Amino acid sequence: MPWSNQGGGGNDGGGGGDWQGGGRGPWGQGGGGGGQPPNLEELLRKGQDRFKGALPGGRWGGRGGFLIFLVLIAAWFASGFYRVGPDEQGVVLRFGEFTGSTSPGLRYHLPSPIEAALTPKVTRVNRVEVGFQSSGDFGRSSALRNLPEESLMLTGDENIVDINFTVLWQISNAGHFLFNIQRPENTVKAVAESVMREVVGRSKIVDVLTEGRNEVERQTLDLMQSTLDEYKAGIVVTQVKL
């Protein structure tokens, strides 16, 4: 029959197109060769070898990992250096708690998050006005607005006197200043007004208005300083001027 002669013995490895007849698998193995299927086990093994090489104990992992660790540690310790300017004072905090102050220069604290440093300016002269309010800058002539609720005081001989005065102050201890008082300008003003009322209340009106002005200023400054020291405010009063 015609169909019996078409194979020509192809069933034993002939060149037929059927992969079953040609002894070829679905990926072309056997017979005439062809592309091989991916070996999943081999791929997994190579990936594991590469991963192990990056870990300590691998070909480069031990030495390379140790060097990277040393660099990170060095960078962490180096982050503790800080600079305190000539007009500043360093304040060191350990876990948020004040531990001490440092002078100007290049300083070091334990790296974050163990310690941190603040550098507030301490040489600036601050000005507080009591009994009046000026509209201009410090040291310049300006219009004044009287505040009678602050300026009117009773003297020791029962006279009412209108007192306007200025207090100049600086930061003496930055750590105490930052953490022991709130709103330092308001605190200085409240202490100044209270102390001045006490001093004026012990004085005669003649002393307050004439020859006793310097003594009133001195007593006010001394009493203000002792009061602020009791608060541990970190403030030094440099001048009281009627």
PDB file of C-alpha atoms in Angstrom:
ATOM      1  CA  MET A   1       0.000   0.000   0.000  1.00  0.00           C
ATOM      2  CA  PRO A   2       1.256   3.558  -0.659  1.00  0.00           C
ATOM      3  CA  TRP A   3       1.345   4.580   2.939  1.00  0.00           C
ATOM      4  CA  SER A   4       3.578   1.669   3.947  1.00  0.00           C
ATOM      5  CA  ASN A   5       6.495   2.947   1.835  1.00  0.00           C
ATOM      6  CA  GLN A   6       6.584   6.590   3.032  1.00  0.00           C
ATOM      7  CA  GLY A   7       8.463   6.028   6.271  1.00  0.00           C
ATOM      8  CA  GLY A   8      11.263   4.014   4.738  1.00  0.00           C
ATOM      9  CA  GLY A   9      12.375   2.668   8.066  1.00  0.00           C
ATOM     10  CA  GLY A  10      11.894   6.120   9.686  1.00  0.00           C
ATOM     11  CA  ASN A  11      10.292   4.509  12.694  1.00  0.00           C
ATOM     12  CA  ASP A  12      13.777   3.477  13.872  1.00  0.00           C
ATOM     13  CA  GLY A  13      15.299   6.956  13.894  1.00  0.00           C
ATOM     14  CA  GLY A  14      14.444   8.386  10.498  1.00  0.00           C
ATOM     15  CA  GLY A  15      14.096  12.051   9.687  1.00  0.00           C
ATOM     16  CA  GLY A  16      10.369  12.380  10.278  1.00  0.00           C
ATOM     17  CA  GLY A  17       9.001  15.610  11.739  1.00  0.00           C
ATOM     18  CA  ASP A  18       7.321  13.850  14.669  1.00  0.00           C
ATOM     19  CA  TRP A  19       9.446  14.364  17.840  1.00  0.00           C
ATOM     20  CA  GLN A  20       8.338  10.983  19.120  1.00  0.00           C
ATOM     21  CA  GLY A  21       9.506   9.289  15.943  1.00  0.00           C
ATOM     22  CA  GLY A  22      12.816  11.199  15.979  1.00  0.00           C
ATOM     23  CA  GLY A  23      13.685  10.351  19.559  1.00  0.00           C
ATOM     24  CA  ARG A  24      13.614  14.088  20.570  1.00  0.00           C
ATOM     25  CA  GLY A  25      12.096  15.363  23.776  1.00  0.00           C
ATOM     26  CA  PRO A  26      10.064  18.536  24.193  1.00  0.00           C
ATOM     27  CA  TRP A  27      13.302  20.582  24.678  1.00  0.00           C
ATOM     28  CA  GLY A  28      15.050  19.013  21.705  1.00  0.00           C
ATOM     29  CA  GLN A  29      17.195  16.494  23.542  1.00  0.00           C
ATOM     30  CA  GLY A  30      18.374  13.398  21.752  1.00  0.00           C
ATOM     31  CA  GLY A  31      18.617  12.781  18.036  1.00  0.00           C
ATOM     32  CA  GLY A  32      19.769  15.914  16.263  1.00  0.00           C
ATOM     33  CA  GLY A  33      20.443  17.880  19.478  1.00  0.00           C
ATOM     34  CA  GLY A  34      19.118  21.430  20.106  1.00  0.00           C
ATOM     35  CA  GLY A  35      18.520  23.826  23.067  1.00  0.00           C
ATOM     36  CA  GLN A  36      18.760  22.331  26.547  1.00  0.00           C
ATOM     37  CA  PRO A  37      16.154  23.130  29.234  1.00  0.00           C
ATOM     38  CA  PRO A  38      17.340  25.347  32.156  1.00  0.00           C
ATOM     39  CA  ASN A  39      18.793  23.345  35.011  1.00  0.00           C
ATOM     40  CA  LEU A  40      17.018  24.824  38.040  1.00  0.00           C
ATOM     41  CA  GLU A  41      19.190  23.021  40.553  1.00  0.00           C
ATOM     42  CA  GLU A  42      22.338  24.398  38.929  1.00  0.00           C
ATOM     43  CA  LEU A  43      20.950  27.953  38.952  1.00  0.00           C
ATOM     44  CA  LEU A  44      19.989  27.688  42.610  1.00  0.00           C
ATOM     45  CA  ARG A  45      23.390  26.318  43.517  1.00  0.00           C
ATOM     46  CA  LYS A  46      25.207  29.183  41.766  1.00  0.00           C
ATOM     47  CA  GLY A  47      22.988  31.759  43.447  1.00  0.00           C
ATOM     48  CA  GLN A  48      23.679  30.237  46.841  1.00  0.00           C
ATOM     49  CA  ASP A  49      27.407  30.291  46.162  1.00  0.00           C
ATOM     50  CA  ARG A  50      27.303  33.996  45.291  1.00  0.00           C
ATOM     51  CA  PHE A  51      25.279  34.785  48.416  1.00  0.00           C
ATOM     52  CA  LYS A  52      27.647  32.837  50.639  1.00  0.00           C
ATOM     53  CA  GLY A  53      30.600  34.689  49.161  1.00  0.00           C
ATOM     54  CA  ALA A  54      29.160  37.985  50.437  1.00  0.00           C
ATOM     55  CA  LEU A  55      28.785  36.689  53.984  1.00  0.00           C
ATOM     56  CA  PRO A  56      31.476  36.402  56.655  1.00  0.00           C
ATOM     57  CA  GLY A  57      33.467  33.285  55.944  1.00  0.00           C
ATOM     58  CA  GLY A  58      33.045  33.546  52.188  1.00  0.00           C
ATOM     59  CA  ARG A  59      35.843  34.212  49.751  1.00  0.00           C
ATOM     60  CA  TRP A  60      35.596  38.021  50.260  1.00  0.00           C
ATOM     61  CA  GLY A  61      32.859  38.225  52.854  1.00  0.00           C
ATOM     62  CA  GLY A  62      34.969  37.942  55.995  1.00  0.00           C
ATOM     63  CA  ARG A  63      37.581  40.556  55.108  1.00  0.00           C
ATOM     64  CA  GLY A  64      35.274  42.870  53.145  1.00  0.00           C
ATOM     65  CA  GLY A  65      32.497  42.784  55.708  1.00  0.00           C
ATOM     66  CA  PHE A  66      34.927  43.552  58.524  1.00  0.00           C
ATOM     67  CA  LEU A  67      36.351  46.551  56.641  1.00  0.00           C
ATOM     68  CA  ILE A  68      32.874  47.930  56.001  1.00  0.00           C
ATOM     69  CA  PHE A  69      32.043  47.492  59.672  1.00  0.00           C
ATOM     70  CA  LEU A  70      35.186  49.409  60.691  1.00  0.00           C
ATOM     71  CA  VAL A  71      34.361  52.276  58.314  1.00  0.00           C
ATOM     72  CA  LEU A  72      30.837  52.570  59.697  1.00  0.00           C
ATOM     73  CA  ILE A  73      32.089  52.563  63.298  1.00  0.00           C
ATOM     74  CA  ALA A  74      34.700  55.235  62.489  1.00  0.00           C
ATOM     75  CA  ALA A  75      32.093  57.445  60.796  1.00  0.00           C
ATOM     76  CA  TRP A  76      29.761  57.057  63.774  1.00  0.00           C
ATOM     77  CA  PHE A  77      32.444  58.096  66.270  1.00  0.00           C
ATOM     78  CA  ALA A  78      33.545  60.993  64.032  1.00  0.00           C
ATOM     79  CA  SER A  79      30.015  62.426  64.105  1.00  0.00           C
ATOM     80  CA  GLY A  80      30.606  63.385  67.750  1.00  0.00           C
ATOM     81  CA  PHE A  81      32.932  66.291  66.907  1.00  0.00           C
ATOM     82  CA  TYR A  82      31.377  69.760  67.129  1.00  0.00           C
ATOM     83  CA  ARG A  83      32.623  73.343  67.205  1.00  0.00           C
ATOM     84  CA  VAL A  84      31.772  75.996  69.780  1.00  0.00           C
ATOM     85  CA  GLY A  85      32.186  79.549  68.493  1.00  0.00           C
ATOM     86  CA  PRO A  86      33.888  82.336  70.469  1.00  0.00           C
ATOM     87  CA  ASP A  87      30.494  83.896  71.237  1.00  0.00           C
ATOM     88  CA  GLU A  88      28.866  80.568  72.135  1.00  0.00           C
ATOM     89  CA  GLN A  89      28.811  78.028  74.920  1.00  0.00           C
ATOM     90  CA  GLY A  90      28.416  74.308  74.361  1.00  0.00           C
ATOM     91  CA  VAL A  91      25.666  72.409  76.152  1.00  0.00           C
ATOM     92  CA  VAL A  92      26.054  68.619  76.212  1.00  0.00           C
ATOM     93  CA  LEU A  93      22.961  66.431  76.599  1.00  0.00           C
ATOM     94  CA  ARG A  94      23.103  62.737  77.406  1.00  0.00           C
ATOM     95  CA  PHE A  95      19.873  61.011  76.428  1.00  0.00           C
ATOM     96  CA  GLY A  96      18.243  64.459  76.600  1.00  0.00           C
ATOM     97  CA  GLU A  97      19.543  65.301  80.090  1.00  0.00           C
ATOM     98  CA  PHE A  98      21.905  68.233  80.645  1.00  0.00           C
ATOM     99  CA  THR A  99      25.328  66.969  81.743  1.00  0.00           C
ATOM    100  CA  GLY A 100      27.655  69.962  81.404  1.00  0.00           C
ATOM    101  CA  SER A 101      28.882  73.002  79.490  1.00  0.00           C
ATOM    102  CA  THR A 102      31.908  73.380  77.239  1.00  0.00           C
ATOM    103  CA  SER A 103      34.029  76.399  76.306  1.00  0.00           C
ATOM    104  CA  PRO A 104      34.741  77.651  72.757  1.00  0.00           C
ATOM    105  CA  GLY A 105      36.816  75.469  70.472  1.00  0.00           C
ATOM    106  CA  LEU A 106      36.644  72.060  68.808  1.00  0.00           C
ATOM    107  CA  ARG A 107      34.899  69.681  71.206  1.00  0.00           C
ATOM    108  CA  TYR A 108      33.697  66.114  71.255  1.00  0.00           C
ATOM    109  CA  HIS A 109      30.672  64.314  72.652  1.00  0.00           C
ATOM    110  CA  LEU A 110      29.595  60.706  72.387  1.00  0.00           C
ATOM    111  CA  PRO A 111      27.812  60.131  69.067  1.00  0.00           C
ATOM    112  CA  SER A 112      24.054  60.308  68.675  1.00  0.00           C
ATOM    113  CA  PRO A 113      21.772  58.970  70.039  1.00  0.00           C
ATOM    114  CA  ILE A 114      23.862  58.793  73.233  1.00  0.00           C
ATOM    115  CA  GLU A 115      24.781  62.470  73.437  1.00  0.00           C
ATOM    116  CA  ALA A 116      24.003  65.711  71.596  1.00  0.00           C
ATOM    117  CA  ALA A 117      25.247  69.292  71.812  1.00  0.00           C
ATOM    118  CA  LEU A 118      23.646  72.746  71.621  1.00  0.00           C
ATOM    119  CA  THR A 119      25.608  75.955  71.081  1.00  0.00           C
ATOM    120  CA  PRO A 120      23.604  79.036  72.177  1.00  0.00           C
ATOM    121  CA  LYS A 121      25.183  82.492  71.928  1.00  0.00           C
ATOM    122  CA  VAL A 122      26.127  83.840  75.365  1.00  0.00           C
ATOM    123  CA  THR A 123      27.967  87.112  74.674  1.00  0.00           C
ATOM    124  CA  ARG A 124      24.986  89.053  73.336  1.00  0.00           C
ATOM    125  CA  VAL A 125      23.719  91.769  75.665  1.00  0.00           C
ATOM    126  CA  ASN A 126      19.940  91.532  76.123  1.00  0.00           C
ATOM    127  CA  ARG A 127      17.748  94.466  77.095  1.00  0.00           C
ATOM    128  CA  VAL A 128      14.545  94.532  79.126  1.00  0.00           C
ATOM    129  CA  GLU A 129      12.455  97.680  79.576  1.00  0.00           C
ATOM    130  CA  VAL A 130      10.209  98.145  82.594  1.00  0.00           C
ATOM    131  CA  GLY A 131       7.638 100.950  82.850  1.00  0.00           C
ATOM    132  CA  PHE A 132       7.926 101.948  79.201  1.00  0.00           C
ATOM    133  CA  GLN A 133       8.274 100.538  75.719  1.00  0.00           C
ATOM    134  CA  SER A 134      10.517 101.962  73.027  1.00  0.00           C
ATOM    135  CA  SER A 135       9.738 101.637  69.348  1.00  0.00           C
ATOM    136  CA  GLY A 136      13.334 101.780  68.096  1.00  0.00           C
ATOM    137  CA  ASP A 137      16.499  99.713  68.343  1.00  0.00           C
ATOM    138  CA  PHE A 138      18.722  99.535  71.365  1.00  0.00           C
ATOM    139  CA  GLY A 139      21.084 102.522  71.559  1.00  0.00           C
ATOM    140  CA  ARG A 140      19.010 104.745  69.249  1.00  0.00           C
ATOM    141  CA  SER A 141      16.696 107.577  70.158  1.00  0.00           C
ATOM    142  CA  SER A 142      13.098 106.563  69.702  1.00  0.00           C
ATOM    143  CA  ALA A 143       9.589 107.369  70.767  1.00  0.00           C
ATOM    144  CA  LEU A 144       8.592 105.987  74.148  1.00  0.00           C
ATOM    145  CA  ARG A 145       5.252 104.662  75.288  1.00  0.00           C
ATOM    146  CA  ASN A 146       4.669 104.822  79.015  1.00  0.00           C
ATOM    147  CA  LEU A 147       3.203 101.775  80.791  1.00  0.00           C
ATOM    148  CA  PRO A 148       1.711 103.082  84.047  1.00  0.00           C
ATOM    149  CA  GLU A 149       0.745  99.617  85.249  1.00  0.00           C
ATOM    150  CA  GLU A 150       4.468  98.899  85.451  1.00  0.00           C
ATOM    151  CA  SER A 151       5.952 102.315  86.240  1.00  0.00           C
ATOM    152  CA  LEU A 152       3.797 103.637  89.096  1.00  0.00           C
ATOM    153  CA  MET A 153       5.296 102.612  92.461  1.00  0.00           C
ATOM    154  CA  LEU A 154       4.826 103.549  96.098  1.00  0.00           C
ATOM    155  CA  THR A 155       7.824 104.871  98.029  1.00  0.00           C
ATOM    156  CA  GLY A 156       8.622 104.268 101.686  1.00  0.00           C
ATOM    157  CA  ASP A 157       7.257 107.717 102.656  1.00  0.00           C
ATOM    158  CA  GLU A 158       3.956 106.940 100.881  1.00  0.00           C
ATOM    159  CA  ASN A 159       4.471 108.895  97.709  1.00  0.00           C
ATOM    160  CA  ILE A 160       3.680 107.655  94.229  1.00  0.00           C
ATOM    161  CA  VAL A 161       6.606 107.814  91.822  1.00  0.00           C
ATOM    162  CA  ASP A 162       6.743 107.061  88.120  1.00  0.00           C
ATOM    163  CA  ILE A 163       9.782 104.794  87.556  1.00  0.00           C
ATOM    164  CA  ASN A 164      11.092 103.834  84.126  1.00  0.00           C
ATOM    165  CA  PHE A 165      14.236 101.710  84.007  1.00  0.00           C
ATOM    166  CA  THR A 166      16.220  99.365  81.790  1.00  0.00           C
ATOM    167  CA  VAL A 167      17.905  96.067  82.680  1.00  0.00           C
ATOM    168  CA  LEU A 168      20.827  94.668  80.683  1.00  0.00           C
ATOM    169  CA  TRP A 169      21.648  90.989  81.065  1.00  0.00           C
ATOM    170  CA  GLN A 170      23.618  88.126  79.499  1.00  0.00           C
ATOM    171  CA  ILE A 171      23.660  84.331  79.633  1.00  0.00           C
ATOM    172  CA  SER A 172      26.166  83.064  82.200  1.00  0.00           C
ATOM    173  CA  ASN A 173      25.337  79.335  82.149  1.00  0.00           C
ATOM    174  CA  ALA A 174      23.761  78.103  78.926  1.00  0.00           C
ATOM    175  CA  GLY A 175      22.615  74.780  80.394  1.00  0.00           C
ATOM    176  CA  HIS A 176      20.720  76.397  83.264  1.00  0.00           C
ATOM    177  CA  PHE A 177      19.375  79.077  80.941  1.00  0.00           C
ATOM    178  CA  LEU A 178      17.962  76.541  78.473  1.00  0.00           C
ATOM    179  CA  PHE A 179      16.429  74.073  80.914  1.00  0.00           C
ATOM    180  CA  ASN A 180      15.643  75.818  84.219  1.00  0.00           C
ATOM    181  CA  ILE A 181      13.436  78.701  83.062  1.00  0.00           C
ATOM    182  CA  GLN A 182      10.812  79.306  80.418  1.00  0.00           C
ATOM    183  CA  ARG A 183      10.464  82.594  78.523  1.00  0.00           C
ATOM    184  CA  PRO A 184      13.654  84.125  79.982  1.00  0.00           C
ATOM    185  CA  GLU A 185      12.874  87.695  78.904  1.00  0.00           C
ATOM    186  CA  ASN A 186       9.519  87.592  80.674  1.00  0.00           C
ATOM    187  CA  THR A 187      11.197  86.082  83.738  1.00  0.00           C
ATOM    188  CA  VAL A 188      13.845  88.820  83.879  1.00  0.00           C
ATOM    189  CA  LYS A 189      11.211  91.527  83.464  1.00  0.00           C
ATOM    190  CA  ALA A 190       8.973  90.092  86.181  1.00  0.00           C
ATOM    191  CA  VAL A 191      11.895  89.807  88.612  1.00  0.00           C
ATOM    192  CA  ALA A 192      13.092  93.330  87.758  1.00  0.00           C
ATOM    193  CA  GLU A 193       9.692  94.923  88.362  1.00  0.00           C
ATOM    194  CA  SER A 194       9.140  93.035  91.608  1.00  0.00           C
ATOM    195  CA  VAL A 195      12.594  93.868  92.982  1.00  0.00           C
ATOM    196  CA  MET A 196      12.350  97.537  91.996  1.00  0.00           C
ATOM    197  CA  ARG A 197       9.027  97.849  93.804  1.00  0.00           C
ATOM    198  CA  GLU A 198      10.637  96.366  96.901  1.00  0.00           C
ATOM    199  CA  VAL A 199      13.638  98.724  96.762  1.00  0.00           C
ATOM    200  CA  VAL A 200      11.492 101.796  96.076  1.00  0.00           C
ATOM    201  CA  GLY A 201       9.152 100.782  98.862  1.00  0.00           C
ATOM    202  CA  ARG A 202      12.090 100.990 101.304  1.00  0.00           C
ATOM    203  CA  SER A 203      13.306 104.349  99.984  1.00  0.00           C
ATOM    204  CA  LYS A 204      12.185 107.960 100.234  1.00  0.00           C
ATOM    205  CA  ILE A 205      10.986 109.773  97.146  1.00  0.00           C
ATOM    206  CA  VAL A 206      13.888 112.234  97.370  1.00  0.00           C
ATOM    207  CA  ASP A 207      16.406 109.387  97.261  1.00  0.00           C
ATOM    208  CA  VAL A 208      14.678 107.773  94.303  1.00  0.00           C
ATOM    209  CA  LEU A 209      14.504 110.974  92.232  1.00  0.00           C
ATOM    210  CA  THR A 210      17.773 112.666  93.118  1.00  0.00           C
ATOM    211  CA  GLU A 211      21.022 111.692  94.856  1.00  0.00           C
ATOM    212  CA  GLY A 212      19.900 108.202  95.850  1.00  0.00           C
ATOM    213  CA  ARG A 213      19.339 106.942  92.295  1.00  0.00           C
ATOM    214  CA  ASN A 214      22.674 105.133  92.093  1.00  0.00           C
ATOM    215  CA  GLU A 215      21.971 103.326  95.355  1.00  0.00           C
ATOM    216  CA  VAL A 216      18.534 102.272  94.111  1.00  0.00           C
ATOM    217  CA  GLU A 217      20.117 100.911  90.944  1.00  0.00           C
ATOM    218  CA  ARG A 218      22.797  99.013  92.892  1.00  0.00           C
ATOM    219  CA  GLN A 219      20.331  97.476  95.341  1.00  0.00           C
ATOM    220  CA  THR A 220      18.011  96.467  92.500  1.00  0.00           C
ATOM    221  CA  LEU A 221      20.841  94.806  90.574  1.00  0.00           C
ATOM    222  CA  ASP A 222      22.115  92.891  93.625  1.00  0.00           C
ATOM    223  CA  LEU A 223      18.665  91.686  94.644  1.00  0.00           C
ATOM    224  CA  MET A 224      17.787  90.714  91.076  1.00  0.00           C
ATOM    225  CA  GLN A 225      20.983  88.705  90.758  1.00  0.00           C
ATOM    226  CA  SER A 226      20.427  86.826  94.005  1.00  0.00           C
ATOM    227  CA  THR A 227      16.838  86.030  92.991  1.00  0.00           C
ATOM    228  CA  LEU A 228      17.856  84.736  89.559  1.00  0.00           C
ATOM    229  CA  ASP A 229      20.658  82.692  91.152  1.00  0.00           C
ATOM    230  CA  GLU A 230      18.105  81.020  93.398  1.00  0.00           C
ATOM    231  CA  TYR A 231      16.170  80.054  90.277  1.00  0.00           C
ATOM    232  CA  LYS A 232      19.450  78.786  88.711  1.00  0.00           C
ATOM    233  CA  ALA A 233      18.463  80.804  85.683  1.00  0.00           C
ATOM    234  CA  GLY A 234      21.966  80.988  84.192  1.00  0.00           C
ATOM    235  CA  ILE A 235      21.640  84.788  83.810  1.00  0.00           C
ATOM    236  CA  VAL A 236      23.948  87.585  84.932  1.00  0.00           C
ATOM    237  CA  VAL A 237      22.529  91.110  85.313  1.00  0.00           C
ATOM    238  CA  THR A 238      25.098  93.599  84.027  1.00  0.00           C
ATOM    239  CA  GLN A 239      23.303  96.916  84.555  1.00  0.00           C
ATOM    240  CA  VAL A 240      20.161  98.495  85.960  1.00  0.00           C
ATOM    241  CA  LYS A 241      19.597 102.043  84.691  1.00  0.00           C
ATOM    242  CA  LEU A 242      16.844 104.371  85.921  1.00  0.00           C
TER     243      LEU A 242
END
